[in-house]
Structures are given as structure tokens and as C-alpha cells.
PDB file of N, CA, C and O in Angstrom:
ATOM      1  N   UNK A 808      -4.626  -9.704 -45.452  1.00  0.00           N
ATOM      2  CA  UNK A 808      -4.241  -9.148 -46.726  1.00  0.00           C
ATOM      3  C   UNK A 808      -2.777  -9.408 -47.015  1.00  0.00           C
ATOM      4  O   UNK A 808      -2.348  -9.293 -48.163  1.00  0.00           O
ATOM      5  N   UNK A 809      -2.015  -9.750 -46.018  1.00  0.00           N
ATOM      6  CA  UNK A 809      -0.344  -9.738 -46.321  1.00  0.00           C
ATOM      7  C   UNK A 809      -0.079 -10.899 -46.774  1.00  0.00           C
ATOM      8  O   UNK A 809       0.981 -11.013 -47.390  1.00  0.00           O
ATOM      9  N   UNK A 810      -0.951 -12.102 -46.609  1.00  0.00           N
ATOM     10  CA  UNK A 810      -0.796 -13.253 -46.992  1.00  0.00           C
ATOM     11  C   UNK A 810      -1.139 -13.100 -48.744  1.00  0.00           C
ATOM     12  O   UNK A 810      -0.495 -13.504 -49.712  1.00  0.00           O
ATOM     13  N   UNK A 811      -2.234 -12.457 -48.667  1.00  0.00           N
ATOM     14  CA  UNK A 811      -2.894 -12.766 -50.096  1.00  0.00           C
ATOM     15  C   UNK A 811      -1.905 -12.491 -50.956  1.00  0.00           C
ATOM     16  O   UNK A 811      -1.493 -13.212 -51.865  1.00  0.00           O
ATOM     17  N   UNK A 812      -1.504 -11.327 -50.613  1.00  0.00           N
ATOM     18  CA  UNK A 812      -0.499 -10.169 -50.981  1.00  0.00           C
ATOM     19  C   UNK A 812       0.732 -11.037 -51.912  1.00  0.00           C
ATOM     20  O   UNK A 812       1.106 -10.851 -53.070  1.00  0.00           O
ATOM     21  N   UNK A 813       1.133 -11.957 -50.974  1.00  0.00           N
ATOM     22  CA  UNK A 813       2.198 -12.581 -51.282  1.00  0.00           C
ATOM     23  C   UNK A 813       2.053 -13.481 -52.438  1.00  0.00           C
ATOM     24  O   UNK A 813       2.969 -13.587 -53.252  1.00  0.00           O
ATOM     25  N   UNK A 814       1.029 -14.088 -52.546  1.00  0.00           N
ATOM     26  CA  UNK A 814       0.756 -14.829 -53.756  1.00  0.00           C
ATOM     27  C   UNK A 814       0.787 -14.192 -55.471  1.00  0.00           C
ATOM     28  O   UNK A 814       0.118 -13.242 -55.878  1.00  0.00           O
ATOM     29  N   UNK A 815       1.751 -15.018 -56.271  1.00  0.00           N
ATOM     30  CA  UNK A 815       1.761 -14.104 -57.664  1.00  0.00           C
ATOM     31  C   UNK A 815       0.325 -13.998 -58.398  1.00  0.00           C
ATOM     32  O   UNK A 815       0.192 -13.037 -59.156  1.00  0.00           O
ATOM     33  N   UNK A 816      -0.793 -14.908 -58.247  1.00  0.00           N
ATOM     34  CA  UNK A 816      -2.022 -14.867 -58.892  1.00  0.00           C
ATOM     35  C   UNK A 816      -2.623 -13.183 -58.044  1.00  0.00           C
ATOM     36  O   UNK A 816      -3.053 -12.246 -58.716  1.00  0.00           O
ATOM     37  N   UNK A 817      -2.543 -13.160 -56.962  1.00  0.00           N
ATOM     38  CA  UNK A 817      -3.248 -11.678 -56.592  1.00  0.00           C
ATOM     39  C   UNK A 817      -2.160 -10.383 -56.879  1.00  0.00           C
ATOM     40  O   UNK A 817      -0.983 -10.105 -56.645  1.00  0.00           O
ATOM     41  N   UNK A 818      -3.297  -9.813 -57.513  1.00  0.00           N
ATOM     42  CA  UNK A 818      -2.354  -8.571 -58.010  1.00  0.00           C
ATOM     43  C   UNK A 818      -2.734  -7.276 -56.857  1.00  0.00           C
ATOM     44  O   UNK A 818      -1.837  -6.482 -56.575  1.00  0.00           O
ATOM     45  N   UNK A 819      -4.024  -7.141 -56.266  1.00  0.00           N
ATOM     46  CA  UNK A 819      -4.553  -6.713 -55.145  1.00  0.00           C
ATOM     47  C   UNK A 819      -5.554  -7.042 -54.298  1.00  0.00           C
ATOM     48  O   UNK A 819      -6.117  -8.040 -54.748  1.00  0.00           O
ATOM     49  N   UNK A 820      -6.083  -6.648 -53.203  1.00  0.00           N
ATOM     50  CA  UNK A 820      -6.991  -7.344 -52.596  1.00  0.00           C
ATOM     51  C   UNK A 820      -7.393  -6.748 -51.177  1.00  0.00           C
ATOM     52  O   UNK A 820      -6.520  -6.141 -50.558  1.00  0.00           O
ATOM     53  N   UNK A 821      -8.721  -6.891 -50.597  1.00  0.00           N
ATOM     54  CA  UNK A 821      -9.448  -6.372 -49.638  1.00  0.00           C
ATOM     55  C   UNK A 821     -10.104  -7.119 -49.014  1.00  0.00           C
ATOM     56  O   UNK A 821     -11.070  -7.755 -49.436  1.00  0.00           O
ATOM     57  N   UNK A 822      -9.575  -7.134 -47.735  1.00  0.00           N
ATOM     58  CA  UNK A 822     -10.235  -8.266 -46.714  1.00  0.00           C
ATOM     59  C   UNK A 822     -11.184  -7.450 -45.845  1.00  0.00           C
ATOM     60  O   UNK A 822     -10.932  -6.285 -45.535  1.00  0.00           O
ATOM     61  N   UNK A 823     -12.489  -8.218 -45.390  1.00  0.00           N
ATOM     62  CA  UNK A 823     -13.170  -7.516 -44.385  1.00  0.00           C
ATOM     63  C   UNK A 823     -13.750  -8.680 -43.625  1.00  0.00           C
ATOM     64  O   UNK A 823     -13.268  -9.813 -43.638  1.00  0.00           O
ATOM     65  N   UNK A 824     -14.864  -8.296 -42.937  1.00  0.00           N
ATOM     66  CA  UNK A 824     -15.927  -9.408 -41.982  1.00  0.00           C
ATOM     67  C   UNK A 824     -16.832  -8.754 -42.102  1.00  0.00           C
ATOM     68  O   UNK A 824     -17.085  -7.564 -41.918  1.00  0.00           O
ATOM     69  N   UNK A 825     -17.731 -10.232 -42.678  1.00  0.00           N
ATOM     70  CA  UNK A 825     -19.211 -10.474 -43.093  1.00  0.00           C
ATOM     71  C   UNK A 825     -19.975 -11.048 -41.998  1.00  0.00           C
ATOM     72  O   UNK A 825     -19.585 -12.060 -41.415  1.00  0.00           O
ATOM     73  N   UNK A 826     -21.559 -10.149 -41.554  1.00  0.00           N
ATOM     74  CA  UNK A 826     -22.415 -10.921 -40.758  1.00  0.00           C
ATOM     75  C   UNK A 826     -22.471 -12.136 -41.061  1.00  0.00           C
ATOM     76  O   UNK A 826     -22.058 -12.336 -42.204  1.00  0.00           O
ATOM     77  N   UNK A 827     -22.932 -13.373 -40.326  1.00  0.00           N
ATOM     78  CA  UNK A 827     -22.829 -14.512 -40.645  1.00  0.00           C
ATOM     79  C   UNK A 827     -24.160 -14.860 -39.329  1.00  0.00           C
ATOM     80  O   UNK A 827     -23.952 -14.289 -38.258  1.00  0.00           O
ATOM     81  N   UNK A 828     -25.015 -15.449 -39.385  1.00  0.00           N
ATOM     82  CA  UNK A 828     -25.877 -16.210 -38.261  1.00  0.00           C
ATOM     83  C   UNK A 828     -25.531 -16.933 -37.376  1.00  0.00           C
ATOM     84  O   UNK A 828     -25.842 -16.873 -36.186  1.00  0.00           O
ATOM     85  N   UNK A 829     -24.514 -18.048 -38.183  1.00  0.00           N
ATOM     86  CA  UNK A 829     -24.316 -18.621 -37.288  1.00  0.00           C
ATOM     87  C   UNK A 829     -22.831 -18.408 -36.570  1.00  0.00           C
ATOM     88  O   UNK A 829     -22.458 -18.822 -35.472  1.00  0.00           O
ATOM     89  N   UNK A 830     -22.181 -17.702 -37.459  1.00  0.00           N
ATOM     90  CA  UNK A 830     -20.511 -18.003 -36.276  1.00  0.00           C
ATOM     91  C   UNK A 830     -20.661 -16.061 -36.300  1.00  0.00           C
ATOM     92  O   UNK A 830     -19.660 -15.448 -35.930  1.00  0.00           O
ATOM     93  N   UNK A 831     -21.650 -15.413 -36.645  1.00  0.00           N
ATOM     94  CA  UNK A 831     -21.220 -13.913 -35.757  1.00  0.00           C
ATOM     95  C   UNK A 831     -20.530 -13.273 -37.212  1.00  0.00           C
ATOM     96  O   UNK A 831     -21.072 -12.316 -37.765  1.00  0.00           O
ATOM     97  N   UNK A 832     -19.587 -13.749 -37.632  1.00  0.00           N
ATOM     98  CA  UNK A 832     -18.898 -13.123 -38.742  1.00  0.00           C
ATOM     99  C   UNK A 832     -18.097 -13.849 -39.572  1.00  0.00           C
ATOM    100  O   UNK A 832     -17.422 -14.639 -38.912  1.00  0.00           O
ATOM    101  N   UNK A 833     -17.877 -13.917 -40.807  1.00  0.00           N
ATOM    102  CA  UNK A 833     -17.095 -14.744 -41.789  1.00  0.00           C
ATOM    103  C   UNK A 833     -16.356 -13.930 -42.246  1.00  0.00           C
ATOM    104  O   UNK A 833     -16.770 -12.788 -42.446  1.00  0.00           O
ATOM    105  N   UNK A 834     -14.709 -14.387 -42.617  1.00  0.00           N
ATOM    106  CA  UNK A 834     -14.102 -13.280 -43.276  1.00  0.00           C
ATOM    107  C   UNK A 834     -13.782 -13.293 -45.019  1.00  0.00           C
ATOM    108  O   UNK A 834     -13.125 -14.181 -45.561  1.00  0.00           O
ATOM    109  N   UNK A 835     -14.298 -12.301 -45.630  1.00  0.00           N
ATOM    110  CA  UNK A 835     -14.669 -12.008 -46.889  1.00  0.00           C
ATOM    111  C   UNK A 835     -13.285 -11.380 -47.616  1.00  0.00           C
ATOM    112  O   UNK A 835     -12.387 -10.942 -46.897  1.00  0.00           O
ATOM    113  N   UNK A 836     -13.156 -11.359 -49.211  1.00  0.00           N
ATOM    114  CA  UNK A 836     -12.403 -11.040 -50.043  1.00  0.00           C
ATOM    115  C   UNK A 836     -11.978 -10.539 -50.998  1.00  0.00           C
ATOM    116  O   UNK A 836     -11.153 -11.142 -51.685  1.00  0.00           O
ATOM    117  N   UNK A 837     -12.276  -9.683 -51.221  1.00  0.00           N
ATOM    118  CA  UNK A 837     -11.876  -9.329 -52.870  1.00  0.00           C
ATOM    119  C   UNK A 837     -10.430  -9.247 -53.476  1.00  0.00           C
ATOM    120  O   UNK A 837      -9.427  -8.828 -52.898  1.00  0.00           O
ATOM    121  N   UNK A 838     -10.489  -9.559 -54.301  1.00  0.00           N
ATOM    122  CA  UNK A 838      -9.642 -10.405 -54.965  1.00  0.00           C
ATOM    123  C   UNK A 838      -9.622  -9.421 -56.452  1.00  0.00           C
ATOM    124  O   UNK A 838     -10.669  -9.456 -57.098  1.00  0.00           O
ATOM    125  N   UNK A 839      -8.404  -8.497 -57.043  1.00  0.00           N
ATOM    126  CA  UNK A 839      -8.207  -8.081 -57.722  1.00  0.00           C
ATOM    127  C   UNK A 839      -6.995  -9.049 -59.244  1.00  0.00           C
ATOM    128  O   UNK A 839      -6.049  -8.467 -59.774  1.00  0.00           O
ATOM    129  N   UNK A 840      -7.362 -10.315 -59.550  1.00  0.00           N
ATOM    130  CA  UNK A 840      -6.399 -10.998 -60.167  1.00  0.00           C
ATOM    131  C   UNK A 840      -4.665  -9.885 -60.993  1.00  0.00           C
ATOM    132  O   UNK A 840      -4.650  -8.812 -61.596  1.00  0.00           O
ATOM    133  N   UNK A 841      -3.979 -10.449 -60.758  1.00  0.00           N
ATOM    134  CA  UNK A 841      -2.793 -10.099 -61.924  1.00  0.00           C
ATOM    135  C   UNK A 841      -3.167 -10.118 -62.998  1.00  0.00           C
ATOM    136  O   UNK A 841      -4.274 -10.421 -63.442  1.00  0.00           O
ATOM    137  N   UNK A 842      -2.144  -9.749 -63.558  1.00  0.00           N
ATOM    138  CA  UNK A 842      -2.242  -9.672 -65.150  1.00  0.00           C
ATOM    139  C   UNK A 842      -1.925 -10.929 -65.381  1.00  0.00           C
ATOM    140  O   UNK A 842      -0.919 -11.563 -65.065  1.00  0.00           O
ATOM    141  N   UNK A 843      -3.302 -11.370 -66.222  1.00  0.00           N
ATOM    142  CA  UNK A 843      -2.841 -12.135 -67.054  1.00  0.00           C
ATOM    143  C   UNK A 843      -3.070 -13.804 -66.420  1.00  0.00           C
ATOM    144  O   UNK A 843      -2.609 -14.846 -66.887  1.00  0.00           O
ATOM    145  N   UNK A 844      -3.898 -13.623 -65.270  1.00  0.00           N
ATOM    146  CA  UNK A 844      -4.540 -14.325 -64.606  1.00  0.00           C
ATOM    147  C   UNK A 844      -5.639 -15.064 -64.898  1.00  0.00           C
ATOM    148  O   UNK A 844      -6.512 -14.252 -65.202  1.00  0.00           O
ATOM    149  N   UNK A 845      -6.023 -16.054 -64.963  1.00  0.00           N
ATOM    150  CA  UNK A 845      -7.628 -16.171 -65.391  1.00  0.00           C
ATOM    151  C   UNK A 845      -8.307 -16.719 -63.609  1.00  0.00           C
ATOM    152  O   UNK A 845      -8.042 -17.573 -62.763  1.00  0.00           O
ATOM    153  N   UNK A 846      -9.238 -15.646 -63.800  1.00  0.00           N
ATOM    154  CA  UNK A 846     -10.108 -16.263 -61.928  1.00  0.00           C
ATOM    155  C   UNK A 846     -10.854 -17.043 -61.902  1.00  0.00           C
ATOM    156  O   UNK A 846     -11.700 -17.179 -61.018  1.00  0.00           O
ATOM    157  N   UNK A 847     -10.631 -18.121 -63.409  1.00  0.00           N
ATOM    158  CA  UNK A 847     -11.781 -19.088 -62.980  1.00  0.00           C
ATOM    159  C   UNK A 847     -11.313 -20.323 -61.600  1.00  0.00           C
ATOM    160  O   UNK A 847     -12.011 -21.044 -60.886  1.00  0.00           O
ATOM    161  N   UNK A 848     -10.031 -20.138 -61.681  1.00  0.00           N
ATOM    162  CA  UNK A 848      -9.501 -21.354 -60.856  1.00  0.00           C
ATOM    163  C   UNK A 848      -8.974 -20.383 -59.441  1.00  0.00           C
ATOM    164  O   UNK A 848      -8.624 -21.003 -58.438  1.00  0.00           O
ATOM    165  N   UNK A 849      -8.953 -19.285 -59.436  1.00  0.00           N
ATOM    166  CA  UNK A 849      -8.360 -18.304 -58.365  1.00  0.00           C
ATOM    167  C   UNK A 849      -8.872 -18.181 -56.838  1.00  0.00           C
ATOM    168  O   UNK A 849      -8.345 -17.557 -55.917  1.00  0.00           O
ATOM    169  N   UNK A 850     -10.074 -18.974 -56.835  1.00  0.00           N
ATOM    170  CA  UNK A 850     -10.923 -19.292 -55.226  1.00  0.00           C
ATOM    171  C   UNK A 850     -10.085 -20.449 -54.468  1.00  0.00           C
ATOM    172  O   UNK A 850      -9.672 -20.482 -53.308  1.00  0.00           O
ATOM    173  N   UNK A 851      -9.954 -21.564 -55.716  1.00  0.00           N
ATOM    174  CA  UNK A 851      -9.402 -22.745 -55.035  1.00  0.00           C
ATOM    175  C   UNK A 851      -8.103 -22.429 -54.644  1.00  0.00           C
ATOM    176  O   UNK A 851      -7.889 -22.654 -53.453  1.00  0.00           O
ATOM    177  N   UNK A 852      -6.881 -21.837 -55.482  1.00  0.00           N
ATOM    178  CA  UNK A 852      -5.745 -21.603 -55.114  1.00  0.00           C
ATOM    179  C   UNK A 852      -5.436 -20.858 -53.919  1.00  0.00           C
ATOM    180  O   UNK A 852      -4.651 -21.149 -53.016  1.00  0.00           O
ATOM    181  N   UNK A 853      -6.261 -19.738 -54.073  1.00  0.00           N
ATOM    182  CA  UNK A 853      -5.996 -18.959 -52.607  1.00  0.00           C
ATOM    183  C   UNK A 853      -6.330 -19.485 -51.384  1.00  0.00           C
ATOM    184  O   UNK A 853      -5.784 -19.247 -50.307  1.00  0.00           O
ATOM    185  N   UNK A 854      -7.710 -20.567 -51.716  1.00  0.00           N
ATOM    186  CA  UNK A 854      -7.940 -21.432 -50.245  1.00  0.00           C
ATOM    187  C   UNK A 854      -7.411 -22.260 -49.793  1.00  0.00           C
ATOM    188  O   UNK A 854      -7.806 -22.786 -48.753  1.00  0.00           O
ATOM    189  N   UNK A 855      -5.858 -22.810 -50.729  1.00  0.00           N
ATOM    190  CA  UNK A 855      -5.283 -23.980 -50.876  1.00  0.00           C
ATOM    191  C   UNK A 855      -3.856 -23.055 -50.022  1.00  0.00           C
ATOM    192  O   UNK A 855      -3.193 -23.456 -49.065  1.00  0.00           O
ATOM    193  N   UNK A 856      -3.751 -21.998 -50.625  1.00  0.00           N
ATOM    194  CA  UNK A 856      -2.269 -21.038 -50.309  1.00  0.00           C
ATOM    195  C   UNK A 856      -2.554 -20.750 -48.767  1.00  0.00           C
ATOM    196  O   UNK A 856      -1.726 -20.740 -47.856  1.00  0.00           O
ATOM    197  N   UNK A 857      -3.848 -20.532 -48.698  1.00  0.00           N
ATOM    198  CA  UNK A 857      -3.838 -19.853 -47.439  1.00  0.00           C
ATOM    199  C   UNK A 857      -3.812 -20.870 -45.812  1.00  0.00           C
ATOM    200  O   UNK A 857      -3.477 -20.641 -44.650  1.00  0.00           O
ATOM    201  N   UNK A 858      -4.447 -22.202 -46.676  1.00  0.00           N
ATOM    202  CA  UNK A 858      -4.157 -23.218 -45.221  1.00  0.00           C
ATOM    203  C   UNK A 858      -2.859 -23.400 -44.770  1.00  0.00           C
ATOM    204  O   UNK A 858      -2.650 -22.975 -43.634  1.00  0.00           O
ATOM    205  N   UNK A 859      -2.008 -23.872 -45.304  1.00  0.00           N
ATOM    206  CA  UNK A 859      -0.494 -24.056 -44.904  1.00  0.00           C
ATOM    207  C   UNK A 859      -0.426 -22.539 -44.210  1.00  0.00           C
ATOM    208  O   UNK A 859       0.389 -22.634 -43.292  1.00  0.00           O
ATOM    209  N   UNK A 860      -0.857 -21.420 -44.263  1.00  0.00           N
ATOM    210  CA  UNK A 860      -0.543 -20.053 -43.865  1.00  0.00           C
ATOM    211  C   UNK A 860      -1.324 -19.504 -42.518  1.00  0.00           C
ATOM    212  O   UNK A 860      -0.917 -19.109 -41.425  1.00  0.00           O
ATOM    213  N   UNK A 861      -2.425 -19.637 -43.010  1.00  0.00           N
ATOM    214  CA  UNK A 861      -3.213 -19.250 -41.747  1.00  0.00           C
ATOM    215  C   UNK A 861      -4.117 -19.912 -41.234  1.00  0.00           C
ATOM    216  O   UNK A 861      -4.739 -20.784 -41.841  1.00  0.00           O
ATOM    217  N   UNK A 862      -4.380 -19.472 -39.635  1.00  0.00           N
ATOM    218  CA  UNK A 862      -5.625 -20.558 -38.527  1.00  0.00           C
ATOM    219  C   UNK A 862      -6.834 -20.670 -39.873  1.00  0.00           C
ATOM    220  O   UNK A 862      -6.936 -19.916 -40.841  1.00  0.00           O
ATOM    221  N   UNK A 863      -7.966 -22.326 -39.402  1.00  0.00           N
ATOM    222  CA  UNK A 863      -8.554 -22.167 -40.057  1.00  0.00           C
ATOM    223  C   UNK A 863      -9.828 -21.118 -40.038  1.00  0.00           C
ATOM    224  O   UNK A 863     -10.712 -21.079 -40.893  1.00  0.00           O
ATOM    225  N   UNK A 864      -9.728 -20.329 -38.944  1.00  0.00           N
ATOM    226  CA  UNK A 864     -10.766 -19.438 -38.823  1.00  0.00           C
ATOM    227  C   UNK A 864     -10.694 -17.873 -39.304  1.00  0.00           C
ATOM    228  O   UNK A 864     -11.464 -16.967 -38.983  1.00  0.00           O
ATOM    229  N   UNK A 865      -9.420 -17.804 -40.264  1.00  0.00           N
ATOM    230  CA  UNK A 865      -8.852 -16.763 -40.476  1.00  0.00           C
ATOM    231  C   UNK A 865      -8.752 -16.856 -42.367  1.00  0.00           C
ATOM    232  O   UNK A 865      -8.287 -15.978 -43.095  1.00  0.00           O
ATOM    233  N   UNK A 866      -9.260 -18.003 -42.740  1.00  0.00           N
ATOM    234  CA  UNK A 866      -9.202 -18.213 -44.248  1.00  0.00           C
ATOM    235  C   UNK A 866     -10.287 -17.715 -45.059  1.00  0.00           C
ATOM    236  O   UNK A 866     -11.322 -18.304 -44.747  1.00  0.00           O
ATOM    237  N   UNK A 867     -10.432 -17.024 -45.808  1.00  0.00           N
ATOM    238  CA  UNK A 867     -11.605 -16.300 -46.311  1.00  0.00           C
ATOM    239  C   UNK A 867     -12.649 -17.510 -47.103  1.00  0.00           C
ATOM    240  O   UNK A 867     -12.406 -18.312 -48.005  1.00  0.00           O
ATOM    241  N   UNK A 868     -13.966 -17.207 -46.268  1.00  0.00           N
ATOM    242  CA  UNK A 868     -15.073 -17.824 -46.614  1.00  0.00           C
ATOM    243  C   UNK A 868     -15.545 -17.477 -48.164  1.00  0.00           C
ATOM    244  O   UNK A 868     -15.809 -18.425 -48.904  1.00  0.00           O
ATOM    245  N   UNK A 869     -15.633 -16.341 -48.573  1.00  0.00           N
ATOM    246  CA  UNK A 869     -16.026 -15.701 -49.226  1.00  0.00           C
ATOM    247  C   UNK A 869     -15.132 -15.004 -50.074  1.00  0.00           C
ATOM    248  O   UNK A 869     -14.534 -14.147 -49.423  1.00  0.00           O
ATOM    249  N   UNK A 870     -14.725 -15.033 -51.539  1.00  0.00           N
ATOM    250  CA  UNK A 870     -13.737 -15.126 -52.349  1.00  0.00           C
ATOM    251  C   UNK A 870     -14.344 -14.118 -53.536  1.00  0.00           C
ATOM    252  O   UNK A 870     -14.892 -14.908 -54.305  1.00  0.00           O
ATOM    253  N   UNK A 871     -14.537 -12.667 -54.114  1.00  0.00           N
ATOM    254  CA  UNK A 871     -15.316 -12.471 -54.647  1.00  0.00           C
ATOM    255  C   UNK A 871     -14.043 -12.130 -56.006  1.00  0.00           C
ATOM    256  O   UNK A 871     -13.197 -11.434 -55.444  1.00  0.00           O
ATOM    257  N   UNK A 872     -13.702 -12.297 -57.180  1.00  0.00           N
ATOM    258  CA  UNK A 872     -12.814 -11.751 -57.722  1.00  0.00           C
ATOM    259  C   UNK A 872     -13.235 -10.618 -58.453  1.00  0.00           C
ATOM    260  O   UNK A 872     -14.441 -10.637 -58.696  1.00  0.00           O
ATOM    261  N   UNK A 873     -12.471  -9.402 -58.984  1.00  0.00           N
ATOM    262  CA  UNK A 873     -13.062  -7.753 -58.862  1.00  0.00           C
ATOM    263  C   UNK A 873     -12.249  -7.752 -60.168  1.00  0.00           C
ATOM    264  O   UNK A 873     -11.367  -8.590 -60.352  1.00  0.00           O
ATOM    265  N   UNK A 874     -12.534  -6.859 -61.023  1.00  0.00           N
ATOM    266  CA  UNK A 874     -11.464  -6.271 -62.323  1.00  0.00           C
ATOM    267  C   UNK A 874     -11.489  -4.963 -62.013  1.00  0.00           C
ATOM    268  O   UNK A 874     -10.455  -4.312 -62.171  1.00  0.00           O
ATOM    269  N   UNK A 875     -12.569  -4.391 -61.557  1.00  0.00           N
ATOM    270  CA  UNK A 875     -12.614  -2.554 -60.824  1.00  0.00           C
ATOM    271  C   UNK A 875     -11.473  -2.584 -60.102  1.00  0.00           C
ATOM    272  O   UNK A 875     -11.391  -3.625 -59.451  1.00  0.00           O
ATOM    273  N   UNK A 876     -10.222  -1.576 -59.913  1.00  0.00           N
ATOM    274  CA  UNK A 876      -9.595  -0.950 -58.883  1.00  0.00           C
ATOM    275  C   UNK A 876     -10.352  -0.893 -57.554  1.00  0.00           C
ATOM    276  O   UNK A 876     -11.447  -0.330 -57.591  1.00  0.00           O
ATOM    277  N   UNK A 877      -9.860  -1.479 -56.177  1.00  0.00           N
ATOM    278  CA  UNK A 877     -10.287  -1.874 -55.128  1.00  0.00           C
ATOM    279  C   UNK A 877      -9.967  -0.180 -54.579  1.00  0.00           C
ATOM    280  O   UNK A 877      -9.868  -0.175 -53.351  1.00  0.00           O
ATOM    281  N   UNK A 878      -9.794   1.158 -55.165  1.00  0.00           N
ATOM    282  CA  UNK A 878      -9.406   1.782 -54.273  1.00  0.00           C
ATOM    283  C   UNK A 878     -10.242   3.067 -54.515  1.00  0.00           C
ATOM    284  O   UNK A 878     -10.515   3.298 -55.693  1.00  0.00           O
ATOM    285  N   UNK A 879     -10.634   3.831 -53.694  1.00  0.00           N
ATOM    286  CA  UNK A 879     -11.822   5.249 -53.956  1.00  0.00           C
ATOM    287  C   UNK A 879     -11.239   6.117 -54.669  1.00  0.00           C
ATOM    288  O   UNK A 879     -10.214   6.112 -55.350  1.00  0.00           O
ATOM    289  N   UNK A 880     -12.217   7.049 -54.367  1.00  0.00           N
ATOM    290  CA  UNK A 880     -11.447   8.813 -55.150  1.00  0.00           C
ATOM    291  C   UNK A 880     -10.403   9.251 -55.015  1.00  0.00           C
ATOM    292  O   UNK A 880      -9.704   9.895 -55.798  1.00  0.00           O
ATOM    293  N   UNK A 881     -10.090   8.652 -53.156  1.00  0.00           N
ATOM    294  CA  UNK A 881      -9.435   9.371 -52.424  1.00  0.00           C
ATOM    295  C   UNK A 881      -7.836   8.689 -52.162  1.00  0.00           C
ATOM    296  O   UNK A 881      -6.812   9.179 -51.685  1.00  0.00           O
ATOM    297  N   UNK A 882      -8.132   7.433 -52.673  1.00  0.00           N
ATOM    298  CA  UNK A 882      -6.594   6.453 -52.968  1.00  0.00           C
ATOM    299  C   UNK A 882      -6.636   5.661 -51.505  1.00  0.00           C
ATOM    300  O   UNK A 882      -5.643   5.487 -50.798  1.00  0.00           O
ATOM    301  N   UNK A 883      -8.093   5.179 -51.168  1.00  0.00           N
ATOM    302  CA  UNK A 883      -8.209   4.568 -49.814  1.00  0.00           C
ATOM    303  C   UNK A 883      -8.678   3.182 -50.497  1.00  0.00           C
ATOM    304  O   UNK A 883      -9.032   3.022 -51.665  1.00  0.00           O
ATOM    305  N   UNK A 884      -8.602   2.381 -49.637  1.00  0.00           N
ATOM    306  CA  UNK A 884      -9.587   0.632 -49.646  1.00  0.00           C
ATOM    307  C   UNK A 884     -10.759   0.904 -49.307  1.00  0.00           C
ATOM    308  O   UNK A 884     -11.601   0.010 -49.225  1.00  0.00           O
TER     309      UNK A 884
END
């Protein structure tokens, strides 16, 4: 998340791990765009930001972009 974080296209965002068959788990994303963002192009950029940044087993498979607030009742992820 600190990576995503850093990028001006993400305005917030929630990383987890997804069952997967074959590698055990994939790591997943939601993706809250900035203002003023459009997410049609926002999968490729972040998968592009995130190689120079992180191992490739640490780059999110799964890119979902959200306009809902990523956060509960309770002000949690």
C-alpha cells in the first residue's frame, strides 16, 4: 500500500491476498482513483509504477478500481 500510496493517480487504496490454484495466493487491489482521474488507463500505470518498485511477486495481479470509500463504519480498511 505505501507504494501505491505514493503515486498521484491513487487517491486511496487496499491491498490484500487472493486464493489462487496455482501459486497459493495472488496479491489483489483496490484502487480508490484521485480526483479527477479517469481509471480507464489506471491498471496499466500502476503495473508499470510498481515494477521499477517492487519484487515481481509482490505487484498486484488483480487491480479492481472502487469510487465507494475503502473504509467501514468504524474508520477501518
Amino acid at each position: 500500500e505505501s507504494v501505491l500510496l505514493t503515486l498521484p493517480e491513487v487517491g486511496d487504496c487496499l491491498v490484500y491476498g487472493e486464493a489462487n490454484a496455482l501459486t497459493g495466493q495472488v496479491v489483489c487491489a483496490e484502487i480508490a482513483p484521485a480526483p479527477g482521474v479517469d481509471p480507464a488507463g489506471l491498471r496499466l500505470r500502476i503495473r508499470t509504477a510498481c515494477r521499477g518498485r517492487l519484487a515481481p511477486f509482490k505487484i498486484p495481479v488483480k487491480i479492481v478500481p472502487v469510487r465507494s470509500p475503502l473504509l467501514g463504519e468504524r474508520l477501518k480498511k
